[in-house]
Every structure is written in C-alpha cells, then in structure tokens.
GROMACS .gro file of C-alpha atoms in nm:
model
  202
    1UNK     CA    1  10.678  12.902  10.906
    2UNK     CA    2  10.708  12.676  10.540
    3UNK     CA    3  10.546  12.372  10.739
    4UNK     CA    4  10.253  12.600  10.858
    5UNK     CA    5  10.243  12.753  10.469
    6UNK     CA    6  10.268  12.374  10.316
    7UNK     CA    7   9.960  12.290  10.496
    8UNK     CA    8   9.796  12.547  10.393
    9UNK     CA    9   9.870  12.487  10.067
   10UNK     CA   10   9.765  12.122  10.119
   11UNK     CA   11   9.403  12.269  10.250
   12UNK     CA   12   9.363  12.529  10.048
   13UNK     CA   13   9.565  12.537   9.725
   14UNK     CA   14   9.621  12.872   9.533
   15UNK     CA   15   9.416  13.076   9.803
   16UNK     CA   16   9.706  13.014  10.063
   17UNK     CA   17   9.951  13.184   9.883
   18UNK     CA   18   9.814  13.525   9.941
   19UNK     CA   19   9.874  13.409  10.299
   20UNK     CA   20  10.222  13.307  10.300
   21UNK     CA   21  10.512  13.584  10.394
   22UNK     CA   22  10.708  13.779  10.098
   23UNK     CA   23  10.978  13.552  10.155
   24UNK     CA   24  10.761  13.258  10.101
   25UNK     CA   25  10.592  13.452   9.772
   26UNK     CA   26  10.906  13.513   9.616
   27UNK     CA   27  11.063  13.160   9.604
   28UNK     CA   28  10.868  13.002   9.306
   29UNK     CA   29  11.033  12.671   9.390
   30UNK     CA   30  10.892  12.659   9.728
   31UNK     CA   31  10.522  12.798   9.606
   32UNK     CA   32  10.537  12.542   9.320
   33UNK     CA   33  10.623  12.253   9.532
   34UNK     CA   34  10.363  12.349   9.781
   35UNK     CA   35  10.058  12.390   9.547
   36UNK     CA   36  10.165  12.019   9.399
   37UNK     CA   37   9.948  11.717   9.523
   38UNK     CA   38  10.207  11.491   9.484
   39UNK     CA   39  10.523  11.609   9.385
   40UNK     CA   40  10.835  11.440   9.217
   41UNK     CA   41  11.203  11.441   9.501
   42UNK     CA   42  11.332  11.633   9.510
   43UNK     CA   43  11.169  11.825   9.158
   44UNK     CA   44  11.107  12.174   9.267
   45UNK     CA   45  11.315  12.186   9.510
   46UNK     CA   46  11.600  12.034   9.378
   47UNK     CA   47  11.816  12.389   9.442
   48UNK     CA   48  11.740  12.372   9.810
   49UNK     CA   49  12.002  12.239  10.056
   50UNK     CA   50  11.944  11.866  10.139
   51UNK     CA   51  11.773  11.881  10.458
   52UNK     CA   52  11.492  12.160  10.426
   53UNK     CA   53  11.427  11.929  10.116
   54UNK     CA   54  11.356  11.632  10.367
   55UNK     CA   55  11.181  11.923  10.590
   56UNK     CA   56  10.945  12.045  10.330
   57UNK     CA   57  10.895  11.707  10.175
   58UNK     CA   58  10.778  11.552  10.517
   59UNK     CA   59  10.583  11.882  10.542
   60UNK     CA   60  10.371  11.757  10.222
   61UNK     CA   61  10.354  11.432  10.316
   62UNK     CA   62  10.191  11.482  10.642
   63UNK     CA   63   9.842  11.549  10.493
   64UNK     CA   64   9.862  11.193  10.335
   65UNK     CA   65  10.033  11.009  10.601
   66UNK     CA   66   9.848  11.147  10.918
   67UNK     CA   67   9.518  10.997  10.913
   68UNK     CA   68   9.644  10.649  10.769
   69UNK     CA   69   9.895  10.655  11.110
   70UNK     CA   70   9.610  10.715  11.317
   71UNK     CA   71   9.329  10.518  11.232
   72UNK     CA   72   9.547  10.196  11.109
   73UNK     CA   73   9.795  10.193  11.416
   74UNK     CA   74   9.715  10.443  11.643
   75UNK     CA   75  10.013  10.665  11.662
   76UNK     CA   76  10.028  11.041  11.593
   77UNK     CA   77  10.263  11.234  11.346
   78UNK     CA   78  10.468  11.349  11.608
   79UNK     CA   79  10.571  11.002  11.716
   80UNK     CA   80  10.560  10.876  11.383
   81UNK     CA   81  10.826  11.165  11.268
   82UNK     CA   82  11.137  11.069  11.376
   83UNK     CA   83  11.105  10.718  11.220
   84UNK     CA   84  11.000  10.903  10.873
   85UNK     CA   85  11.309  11.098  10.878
   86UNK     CA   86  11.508  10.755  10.872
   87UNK     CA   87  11.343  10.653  10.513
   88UNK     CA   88  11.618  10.729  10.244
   89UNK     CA   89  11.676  10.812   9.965
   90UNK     CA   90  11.413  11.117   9.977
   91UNK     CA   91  11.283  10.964   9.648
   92UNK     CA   92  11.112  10.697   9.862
   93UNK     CA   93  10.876  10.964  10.021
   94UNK     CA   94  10.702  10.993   9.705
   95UNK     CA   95  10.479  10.670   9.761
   96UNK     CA   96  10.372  10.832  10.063
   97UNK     CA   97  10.214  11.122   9.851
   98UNK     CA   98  10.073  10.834   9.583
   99UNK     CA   99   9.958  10.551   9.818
  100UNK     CA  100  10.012  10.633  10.195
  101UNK     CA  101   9.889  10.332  10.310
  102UNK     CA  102  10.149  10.155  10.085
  103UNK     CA  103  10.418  10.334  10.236
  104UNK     CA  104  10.303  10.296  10.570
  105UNK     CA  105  10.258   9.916  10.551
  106UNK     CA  106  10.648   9.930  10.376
  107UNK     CA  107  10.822  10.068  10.689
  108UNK     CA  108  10.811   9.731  10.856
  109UNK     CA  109  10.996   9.574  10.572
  110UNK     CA  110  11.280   9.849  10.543
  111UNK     CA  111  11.648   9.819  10.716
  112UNK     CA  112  11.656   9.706  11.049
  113UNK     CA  113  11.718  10.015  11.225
  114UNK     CA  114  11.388  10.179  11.063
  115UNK     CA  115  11.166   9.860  11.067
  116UNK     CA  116  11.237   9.861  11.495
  117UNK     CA  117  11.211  10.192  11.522
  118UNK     CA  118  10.852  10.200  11.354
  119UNK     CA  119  10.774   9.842  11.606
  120UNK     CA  120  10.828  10.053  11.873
  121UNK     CA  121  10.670  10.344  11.759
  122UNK     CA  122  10.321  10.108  11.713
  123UNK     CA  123  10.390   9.908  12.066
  124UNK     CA  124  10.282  10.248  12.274
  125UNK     CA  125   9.940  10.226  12.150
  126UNK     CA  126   9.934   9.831  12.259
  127UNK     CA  127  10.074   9.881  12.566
  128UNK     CA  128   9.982  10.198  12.722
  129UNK     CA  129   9.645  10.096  12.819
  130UNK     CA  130   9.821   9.785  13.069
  131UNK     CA  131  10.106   9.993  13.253
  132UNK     CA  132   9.903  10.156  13.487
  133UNK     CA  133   9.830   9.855  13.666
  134UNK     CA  134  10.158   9.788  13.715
  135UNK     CA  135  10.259  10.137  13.787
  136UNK     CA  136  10.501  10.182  13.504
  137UNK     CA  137  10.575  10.462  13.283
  138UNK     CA  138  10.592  10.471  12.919
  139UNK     CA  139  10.953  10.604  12.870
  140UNK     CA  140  11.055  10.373  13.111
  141UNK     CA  141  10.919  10.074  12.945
  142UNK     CA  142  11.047  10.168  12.606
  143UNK     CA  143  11.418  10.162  12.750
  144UNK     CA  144  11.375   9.774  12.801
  145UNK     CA  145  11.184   9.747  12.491
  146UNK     CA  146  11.463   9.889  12.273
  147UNK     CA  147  11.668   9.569  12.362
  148UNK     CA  148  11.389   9.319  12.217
  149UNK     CA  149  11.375   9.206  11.851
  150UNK     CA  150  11.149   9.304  11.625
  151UNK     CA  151  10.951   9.012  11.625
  152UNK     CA  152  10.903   9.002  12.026
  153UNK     CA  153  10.817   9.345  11.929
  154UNK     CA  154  10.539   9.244  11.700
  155UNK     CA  155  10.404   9.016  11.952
  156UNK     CA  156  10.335   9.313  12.169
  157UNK     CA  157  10.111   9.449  11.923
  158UNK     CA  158   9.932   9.154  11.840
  159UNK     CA  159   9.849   9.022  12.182
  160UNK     CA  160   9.972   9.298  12.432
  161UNK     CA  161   9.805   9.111  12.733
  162UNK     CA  162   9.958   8.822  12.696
  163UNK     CA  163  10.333   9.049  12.598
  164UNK     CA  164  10.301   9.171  12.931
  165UNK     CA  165  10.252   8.852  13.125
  166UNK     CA  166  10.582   8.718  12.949
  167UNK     CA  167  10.767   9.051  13.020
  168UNK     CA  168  10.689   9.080  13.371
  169UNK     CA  169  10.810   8.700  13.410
  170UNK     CA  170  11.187   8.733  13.242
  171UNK     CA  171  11.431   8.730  13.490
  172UNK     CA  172  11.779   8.802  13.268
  173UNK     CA  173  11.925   8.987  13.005
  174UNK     CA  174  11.893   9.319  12.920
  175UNK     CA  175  11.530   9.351  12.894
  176UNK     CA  176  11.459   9.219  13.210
  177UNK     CA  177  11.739   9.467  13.403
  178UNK     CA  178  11.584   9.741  13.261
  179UNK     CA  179  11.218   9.606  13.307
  180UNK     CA  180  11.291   9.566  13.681
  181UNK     CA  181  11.450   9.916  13.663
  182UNK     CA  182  11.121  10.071  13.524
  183UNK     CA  183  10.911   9.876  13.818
  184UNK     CA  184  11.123  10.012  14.010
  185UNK     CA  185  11.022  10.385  13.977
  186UNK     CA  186  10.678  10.411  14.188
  187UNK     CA  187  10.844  10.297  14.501
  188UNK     CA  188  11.205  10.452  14.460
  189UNK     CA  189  11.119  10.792  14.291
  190UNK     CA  190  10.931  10.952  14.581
  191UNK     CA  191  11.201  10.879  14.840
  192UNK     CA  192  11.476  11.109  14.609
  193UNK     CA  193  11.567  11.425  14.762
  194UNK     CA  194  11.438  11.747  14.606
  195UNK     CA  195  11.582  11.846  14.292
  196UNK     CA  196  11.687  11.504  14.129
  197UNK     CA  197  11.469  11.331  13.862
  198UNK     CA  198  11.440  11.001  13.794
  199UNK     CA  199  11.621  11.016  13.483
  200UNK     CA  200  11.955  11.071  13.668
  201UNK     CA  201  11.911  10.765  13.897
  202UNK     CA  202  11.818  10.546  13.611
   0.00000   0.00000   0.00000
C-alpha cells in the first residue's frame, strides 16, 4: 500500500525502501518523493495522474499534520481528511510539510465551504462530552449543525455548555427541525420494526 510505504519512509527514511514491494522500488518518482521531508507539489511526482498526487501528498503530510490536529483541537486524521482533501491547489499542502501548525490555523480562513467544514470537524470534540445527557447522537447532531454559520459554529467550540443551552432552546428554522429530529431518536428508534434503521426514518 504507497500510504503504508510513505510512512514508512516518514519513520524510517532509506531503510524502508528495502521494505516496499518491486512495484514500489522501481518507480524512482514515488521512492524520491517518499524519502523527501518536505517535498515541492507536485515535484516528483509531477508524471503521476492528478489524484494519487493529492493521495500520496496527503500521505506525507500526515506525519506533520497528525499530532498538531490532535493535541491543538482534538480531532483525529481520519476526521480531519476529508476537509484536507478540499485545500486546492495541491501547492498549498506544502505549508503543511514546512509549518503544520500554520496550515492548520489557515483552514479557518480558506473558502467558505472548507472553513465550515473544518468548524464542524473541531465542534465534535466540544460537544461530544454534553450529548449524552440529552440522549443524542453525534451524526444526528451534526445534520442540524450543518445548517448553522460558521460563527454559531465557533461559539460551540468556545463555550460548548452554554452552545447547547441556546440550541436546545431554538424553536424554528432549519436547525431547530433537525435538532428536534435528533432528540427525537431515543424514544422513536426502539419502537421501529425489525430491519429499519434510523437513518431511513430520518
């Protein structure tokens, strides 16, 4: 797998290659552009088609971008991920390599769509810890969440108490239909008949 084989490379540098599969070995674009700290976009692998250059390039950048992601905001790679794939051009991914915490702090200020995404990425965190007491799920809150600006977003993060008090209260508009739809689930969800989810009645 070239993900598996680029963190190895990250880790352990020339000794991985020995490691890697002939296919792997025999691309001297791919072994260059693995062994590299922090590598020019698309450089090495400039010959490659366009998206296993975004592959490989997130591939390298998780070494530098993981721990910054979880011990500034709490949120794994995995969650993280699809907002990463939003950043373009591919040339932007290079500050990640250079100064993750730079590029981390930048994806609130980028377009709209990936500065919301990356809010609600970093609200799960806040809010996970209060839904229990009120018997909500997380995928269920996140469908009223996506209607919220980024700022009410922001809020959550800051003071997520104090979010929830306000959320709980609304009583129109999108958020709150789909709010009340989410409370809904512990009373509703054990009375379906065998066979359908949730996710079909909501």
């Amino acid at each position: 797998d070239t993900e598996v084989a680029i963190a190895a490379a990250n880790q352990a540098g020339e000794g991985a290659v020995a490691l890697m599969s002939l296919d792997l070995k025999r691309d001297p674009a791919f072994v260059e552009f693995a062994l590299a700290r922090c590598p020019s976009l698309p450089g090495p692998l400039a010959s490659k088609p366009r998206p296993l250059q975004r592959k490989f390039a997130l591939a390298k950048a998780r070494m530098h971008l993981e721990p910054v992601l979880k011990e500034l905001h709490g949120v794994t790679w995995l969650e993280a991920l699809p907002v990463l794939r939003m950043v373009e051009p591919l040339t932007e991914l290079e500050l990640a390599y250079s100064d993750p915490a730079a590029f981390v702090e930048k994806l609130a200020t980028r377009p709209p769509e990936i500065a919301k995404a990356w809010a609600l990425v970093r609200t799960k965190p806040a809010l996970m810890p209060k839904l229990a007491s009120h018997s909500l799920w997380w995928d269920d809150v996140v469908m009223a969440l996506q209607h919220m600006p980024v700022a009410e977003l922001e809020s959550a993060i800051a003071e997520p108490a104090e979010f929830m008090e306000k959320l709980v209260a609304k009583r129109v508009g999108d958020v709150a239909k789909w709010f009340l739809i989410a409370r809904l689930r512990s009373g509703l969800e054990p009375m379906l008949p065998k066979g359908i989810p949730w996710s079909d009645l909501a």
